[in-house]
Coordinates of C-alpha atoms in Angstrom, one line a residue:
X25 CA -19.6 34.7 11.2
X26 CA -21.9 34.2 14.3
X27 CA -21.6 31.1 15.4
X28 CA -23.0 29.6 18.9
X29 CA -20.9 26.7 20.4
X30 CA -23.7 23.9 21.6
X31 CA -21.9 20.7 21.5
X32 CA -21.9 20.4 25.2
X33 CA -26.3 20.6 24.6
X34 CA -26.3 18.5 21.3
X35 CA -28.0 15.0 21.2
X36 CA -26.1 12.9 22.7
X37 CA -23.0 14.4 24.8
X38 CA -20.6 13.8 25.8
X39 CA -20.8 10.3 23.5
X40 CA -19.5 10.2 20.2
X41 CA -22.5 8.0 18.5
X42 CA -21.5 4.5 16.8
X43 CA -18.3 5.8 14.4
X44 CA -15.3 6.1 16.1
X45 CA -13.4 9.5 16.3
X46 CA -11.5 10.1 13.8
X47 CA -8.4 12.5 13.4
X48 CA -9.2 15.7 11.3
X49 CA -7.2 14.4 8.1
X50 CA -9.8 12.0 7.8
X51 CA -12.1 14.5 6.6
X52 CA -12.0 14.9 2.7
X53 CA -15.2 16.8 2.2
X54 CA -17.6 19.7 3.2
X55 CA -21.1 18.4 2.9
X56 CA -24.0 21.1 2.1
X57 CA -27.7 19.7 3.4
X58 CA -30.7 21.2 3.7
X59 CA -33.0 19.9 7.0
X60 CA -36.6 19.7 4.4
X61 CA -38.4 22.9 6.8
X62 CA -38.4 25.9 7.3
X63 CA -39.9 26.9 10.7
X64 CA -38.1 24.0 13.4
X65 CA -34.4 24.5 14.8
X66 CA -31.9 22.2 15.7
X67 CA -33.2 21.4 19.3
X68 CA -36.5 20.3 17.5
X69 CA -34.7 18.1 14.9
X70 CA -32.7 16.5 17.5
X71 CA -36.1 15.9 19.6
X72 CA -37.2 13.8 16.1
X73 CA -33.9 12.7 15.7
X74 CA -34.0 10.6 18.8
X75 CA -37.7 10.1 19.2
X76 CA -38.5 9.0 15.6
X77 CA -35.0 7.4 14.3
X78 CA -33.6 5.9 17.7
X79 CA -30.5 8.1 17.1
X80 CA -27.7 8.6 19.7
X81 CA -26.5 11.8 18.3
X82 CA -27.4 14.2 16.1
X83 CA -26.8 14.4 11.4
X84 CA -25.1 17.9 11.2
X85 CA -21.6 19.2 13.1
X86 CA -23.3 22.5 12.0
X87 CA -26.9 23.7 11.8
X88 CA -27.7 27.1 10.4
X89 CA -30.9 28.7 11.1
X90 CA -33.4 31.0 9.4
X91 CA -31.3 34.3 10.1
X92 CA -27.6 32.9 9.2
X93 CA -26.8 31.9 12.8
X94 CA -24.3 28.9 13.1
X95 CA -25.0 26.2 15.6
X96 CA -21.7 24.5 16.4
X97 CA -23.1 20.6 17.4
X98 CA -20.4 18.4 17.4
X99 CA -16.3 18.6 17.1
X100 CA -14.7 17.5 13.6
X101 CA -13.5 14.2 15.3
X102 CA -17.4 13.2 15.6
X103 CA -18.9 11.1 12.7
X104 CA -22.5 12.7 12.6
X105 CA -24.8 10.9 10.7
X106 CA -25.3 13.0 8.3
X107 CA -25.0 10.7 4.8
X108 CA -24.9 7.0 6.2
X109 CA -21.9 5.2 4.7
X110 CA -20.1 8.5 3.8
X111 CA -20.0 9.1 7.9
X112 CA -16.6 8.6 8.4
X113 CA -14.8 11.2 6.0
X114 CA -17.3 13.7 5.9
X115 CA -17.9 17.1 7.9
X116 CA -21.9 18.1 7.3
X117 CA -23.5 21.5 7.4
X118 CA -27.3 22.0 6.9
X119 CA -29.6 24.9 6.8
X120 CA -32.8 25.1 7.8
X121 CA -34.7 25.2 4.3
X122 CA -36.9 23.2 2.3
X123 CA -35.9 23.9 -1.1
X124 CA -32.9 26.2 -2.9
X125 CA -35.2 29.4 -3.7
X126 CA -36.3 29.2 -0.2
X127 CA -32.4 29.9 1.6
X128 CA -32.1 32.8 2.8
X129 CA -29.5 35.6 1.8
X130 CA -27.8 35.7 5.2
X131 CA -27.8 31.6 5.8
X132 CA -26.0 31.3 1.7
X133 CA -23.8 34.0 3.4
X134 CA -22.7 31.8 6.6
X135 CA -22.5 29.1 4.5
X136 CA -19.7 30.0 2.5
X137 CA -18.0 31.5 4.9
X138 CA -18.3 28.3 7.0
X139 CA -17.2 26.3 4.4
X140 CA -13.8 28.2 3.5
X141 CA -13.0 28.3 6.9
X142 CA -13.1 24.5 7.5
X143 CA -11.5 24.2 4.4
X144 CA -8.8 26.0 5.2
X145 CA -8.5 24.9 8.4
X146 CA -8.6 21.2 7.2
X147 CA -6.1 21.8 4.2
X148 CA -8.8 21.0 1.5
X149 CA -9.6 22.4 -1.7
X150 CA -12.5 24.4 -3.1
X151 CA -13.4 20.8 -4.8
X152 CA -13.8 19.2 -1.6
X153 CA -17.3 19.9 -1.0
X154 CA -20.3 17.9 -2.0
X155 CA -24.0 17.8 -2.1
X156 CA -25.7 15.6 0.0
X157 CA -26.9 14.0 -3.2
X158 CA -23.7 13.3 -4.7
X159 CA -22.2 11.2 -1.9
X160 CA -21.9 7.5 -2.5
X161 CA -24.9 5.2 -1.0
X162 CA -26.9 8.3 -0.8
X163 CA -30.6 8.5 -2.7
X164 CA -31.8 12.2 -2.3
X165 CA -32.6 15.2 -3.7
X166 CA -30.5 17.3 -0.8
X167 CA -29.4 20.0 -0.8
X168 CA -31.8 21.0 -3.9
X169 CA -29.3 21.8 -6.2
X170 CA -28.4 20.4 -9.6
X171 CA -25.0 18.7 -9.8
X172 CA -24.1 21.6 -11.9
X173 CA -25.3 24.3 -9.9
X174 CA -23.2 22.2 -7.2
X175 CA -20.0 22.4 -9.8
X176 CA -21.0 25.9 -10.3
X177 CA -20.0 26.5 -6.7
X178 CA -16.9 24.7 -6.0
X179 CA -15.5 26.5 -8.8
X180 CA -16.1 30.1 -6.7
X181 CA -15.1 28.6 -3.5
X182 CA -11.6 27.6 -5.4
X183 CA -11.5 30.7 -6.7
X184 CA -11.9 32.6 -3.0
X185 CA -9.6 29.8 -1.5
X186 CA -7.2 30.9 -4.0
X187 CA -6.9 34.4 -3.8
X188 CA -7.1 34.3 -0.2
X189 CA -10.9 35.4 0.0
X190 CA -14.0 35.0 2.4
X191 CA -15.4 37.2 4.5
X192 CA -14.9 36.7 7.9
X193 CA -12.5 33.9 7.3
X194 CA -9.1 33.4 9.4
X195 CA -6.2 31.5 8.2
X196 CA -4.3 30.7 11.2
X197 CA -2.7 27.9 9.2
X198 CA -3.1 25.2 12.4
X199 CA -5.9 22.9 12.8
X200 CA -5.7 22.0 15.9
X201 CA -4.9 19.6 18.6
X202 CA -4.9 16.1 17.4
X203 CA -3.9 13.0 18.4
X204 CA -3.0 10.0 15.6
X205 CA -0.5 7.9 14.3
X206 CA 0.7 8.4 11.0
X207 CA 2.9 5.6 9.0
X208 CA 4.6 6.5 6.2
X209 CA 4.1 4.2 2.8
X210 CA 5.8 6.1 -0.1
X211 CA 8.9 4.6 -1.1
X212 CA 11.7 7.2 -1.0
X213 CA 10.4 8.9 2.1
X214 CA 9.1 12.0 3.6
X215 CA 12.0 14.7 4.5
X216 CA 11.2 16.1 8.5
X217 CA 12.1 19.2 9.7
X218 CA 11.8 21.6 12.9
X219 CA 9.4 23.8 11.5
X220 CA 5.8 23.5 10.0
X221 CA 7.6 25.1 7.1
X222 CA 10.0 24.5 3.5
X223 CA 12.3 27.2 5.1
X224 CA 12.7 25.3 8.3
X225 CA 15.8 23.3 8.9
X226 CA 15.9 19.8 7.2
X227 CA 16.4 17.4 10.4
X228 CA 15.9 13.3 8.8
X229 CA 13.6 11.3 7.4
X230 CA 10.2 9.6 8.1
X231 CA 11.2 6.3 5.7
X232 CA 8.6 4.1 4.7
X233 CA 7.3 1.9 7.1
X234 CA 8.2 4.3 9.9
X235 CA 5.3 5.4 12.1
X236 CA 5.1 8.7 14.5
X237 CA 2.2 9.8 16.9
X238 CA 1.8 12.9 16.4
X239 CA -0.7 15.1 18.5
X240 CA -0.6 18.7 15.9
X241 CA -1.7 19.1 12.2
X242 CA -0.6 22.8 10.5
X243 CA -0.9 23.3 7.0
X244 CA 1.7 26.1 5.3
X245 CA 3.1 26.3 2.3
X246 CA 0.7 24.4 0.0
X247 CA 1.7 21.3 2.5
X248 CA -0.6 19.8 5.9
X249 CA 1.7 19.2 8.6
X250 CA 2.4 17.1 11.3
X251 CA 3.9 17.8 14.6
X252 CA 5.6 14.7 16.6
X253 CA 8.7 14.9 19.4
X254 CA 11.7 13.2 18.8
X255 CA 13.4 13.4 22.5
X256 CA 13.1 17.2 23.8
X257 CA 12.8 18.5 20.0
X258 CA 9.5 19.1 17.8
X259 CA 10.0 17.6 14.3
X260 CA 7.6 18.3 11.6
X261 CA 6.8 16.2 8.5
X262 CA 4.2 16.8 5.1
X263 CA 2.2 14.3 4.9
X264 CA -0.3 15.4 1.9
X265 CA -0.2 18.6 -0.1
X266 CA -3.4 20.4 -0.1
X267 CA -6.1 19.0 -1.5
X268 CA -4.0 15.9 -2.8
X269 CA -4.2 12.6 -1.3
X270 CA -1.4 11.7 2.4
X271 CA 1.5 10.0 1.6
X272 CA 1.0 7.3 4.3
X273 CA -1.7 5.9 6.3
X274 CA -3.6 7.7 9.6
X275 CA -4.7 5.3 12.6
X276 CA -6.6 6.0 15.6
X277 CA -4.1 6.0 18.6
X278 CA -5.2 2.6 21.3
X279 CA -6.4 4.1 24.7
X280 CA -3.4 4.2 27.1
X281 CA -2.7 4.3 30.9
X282 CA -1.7 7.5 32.3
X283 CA 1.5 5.7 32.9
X284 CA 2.2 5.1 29.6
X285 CA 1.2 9.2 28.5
X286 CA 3.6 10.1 31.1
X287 CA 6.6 8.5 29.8
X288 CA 5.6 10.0 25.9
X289 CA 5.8 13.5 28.0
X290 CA 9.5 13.4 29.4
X291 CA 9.8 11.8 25.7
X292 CA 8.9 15.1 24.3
X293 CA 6.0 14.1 23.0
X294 CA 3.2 16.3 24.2
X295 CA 5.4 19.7 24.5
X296 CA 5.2 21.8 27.4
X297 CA 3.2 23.9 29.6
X298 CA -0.4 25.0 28.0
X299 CA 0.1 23.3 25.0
X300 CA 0.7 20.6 26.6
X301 CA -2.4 20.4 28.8
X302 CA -4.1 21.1 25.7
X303 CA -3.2 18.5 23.9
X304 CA -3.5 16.1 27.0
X305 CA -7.5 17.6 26.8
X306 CA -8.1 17.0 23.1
X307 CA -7.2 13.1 23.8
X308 CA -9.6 13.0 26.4
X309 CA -7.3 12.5 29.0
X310 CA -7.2 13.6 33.1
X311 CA -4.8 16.3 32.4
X312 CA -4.0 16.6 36.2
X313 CA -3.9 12.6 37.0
X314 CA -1.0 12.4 34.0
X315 CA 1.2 15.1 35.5
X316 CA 0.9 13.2 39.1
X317 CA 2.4 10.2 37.2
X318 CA 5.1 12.6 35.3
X319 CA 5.8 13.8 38.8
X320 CA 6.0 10.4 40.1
X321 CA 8.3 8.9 37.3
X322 CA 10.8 11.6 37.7
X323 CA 11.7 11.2 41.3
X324 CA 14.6 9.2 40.7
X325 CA 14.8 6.2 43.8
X326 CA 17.4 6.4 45.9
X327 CA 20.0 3.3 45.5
X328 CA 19.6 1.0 48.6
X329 CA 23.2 0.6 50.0
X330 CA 23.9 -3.4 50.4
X331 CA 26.3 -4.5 52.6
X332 CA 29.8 -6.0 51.6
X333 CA 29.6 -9.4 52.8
X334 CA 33.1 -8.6 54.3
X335 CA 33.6 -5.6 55.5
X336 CA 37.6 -4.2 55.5
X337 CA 38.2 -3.2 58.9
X338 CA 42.0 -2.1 58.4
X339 CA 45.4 -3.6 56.7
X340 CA 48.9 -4.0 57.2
X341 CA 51.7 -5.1 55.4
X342 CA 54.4 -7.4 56.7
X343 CA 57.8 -8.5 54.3
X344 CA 56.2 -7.1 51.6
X345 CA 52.7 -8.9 51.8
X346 CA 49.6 -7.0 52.3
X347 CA 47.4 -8.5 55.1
X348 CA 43.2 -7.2 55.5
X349 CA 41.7 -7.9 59.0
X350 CA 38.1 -8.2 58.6
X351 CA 34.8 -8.9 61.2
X352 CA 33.2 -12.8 60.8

């Protein structure tokens, strides 16, 4: 895959438009469009975009042109308007084309591609991606296929997410850097462990009710994973198996003070060293002005010495009774 990385020129940057991010397990489904031309590119659309529909940011987190180049526009935590009410958990690719004879070979090419990647990257299945046209609130003929033609092609992608296919895709099993809070709601539990694994050690429970904040997501062994700190130590909990609905409920994290990221750090929290800083980057915080607060919080104070209101100065004993002089 050739892909170009433009989210710092999208429409729009650095703001997130009117949805507010979301963590990646939000996303339950791929979204194939079509833009309706074949001679603009994504800087023009944008241009209309903004000029024409008032937009703050841009429909598609990717755009892929005429010759099967992808345009990278917008992170997966961005909401792109892309299928109105269906914003929120949905991820939206669209090739420039007009109508489905009229794709070429090397954009159906990236396409795919594209779309088992993020899939396995997100932990969904080969039925997780729609047609514009099939999502709810949505009147519209894109992405100028047939619902069965649509069918047609989630049963190859399964089929390639199955046996491990794709060209050009890379299963490195973890998503990426995220920060949420996850609260469990089934009733007998989810088992944790110290490893994104079912061979790791078993270390507890997450019991319903229970909440972590968890700042990884992995997905292994048929299961997405979360990573939180408990203390020093990483601890790792399922919280969906792939393609299958969580097991608890996902929450955007409130903004907090550096103060208050500083104390989750000596908590264990946020891990160390470069995985640290970039975790401390995909929350959008200062990176360096939360370390000068860890810094600050470990220097321990040193303990003011008060003095006794008596001071003992010396003592004596006399027929057996213990006498102190002291100063007045």
């Amino acid at each position: 895959m050739k892909i170009i990385d433009r989210r710092k020129q999208a429409l729009g940057y650095p703001g997130s438009g009117i949805f507010p991010r979301r963590s990646h397990s939000a996303i339950k489904y791929i979204v194939w469009h079509y833009t309706g031309t074949t001679g603009s590119n994504i800087a023009s659309h944008e241009r209309y975009w903004r000029n024409d529909n008032g937009w703050d940011i841009g429909g598609y987190n990717y755009y892929i042109d005429r010759a099967g180049t992808i345009h990278w526009n917008y992170d997966w935590s961005i909401c792109t308007y892309g299928a109105g009410p269906a914003n929120p958990y949905t991820l939206h690719i669209s090739l420039e084309a007009s109508h489905k004879n009229n794709y070429t070979a090397a954009q159906i090419k990236a396409r795919e591609e594209l779309t088992l990647w993020l899939m396995k990257q997100l932990g969904l299945s080969g039925d997780k991606m729609r047609g514009h046209k099939e999502l709810p609130g949505n009147s519209t003929s894109c992405p100028g296929y047939s619902v069965d033609e649509l069918a047609n092609f989630r049963r190859e992608l399964s089929k390639k997410l199955g046996s491990g296919g794709g060209a050009g895709v890379v299963n490195t099993g973890f998503v990426k850097y995220e920060y949420g809070k996850f609260t469990c709601t089934v009733d007998d539990g989810i088992v944790t462990r110290d490893g994104a694994s079912l061979k790791a050690n078993k270390v507890g429970s997450l019991k319903k009710g229970e909440s972590v904040v968890y700042t990884d997501v992995h997905t292994a062994d048929g299961y997405v994973w979360i990573r939180y700190g408990v203390g020093t130590k990483d601890r790792y909990v399922p919280v969906r198996q792939v393609g299958k609905e969580a097991w608890g409920k996902f929450a955007e994290v409130p903004r907090q003070d550096n103060d208050a990221i500083a104390k989750e750090i000596l908590a264990g929290i946020w891990g160390n060293g470069k995985f640290r800083k970039a975790r401390i980057d995909q929350a959008k915080y200062d990176y360096n002005a939360v370390q000068q607060r860890v810094q600050a919080l470990k220097v321990v104070p040193k303990e003011e010495k008060k003095k006794d209101d008596k001071q003992v100065d010396r003592e004596f004993t006399i027929d057996g009774k213990t006498y102190v002089v002291v100063e007045k």
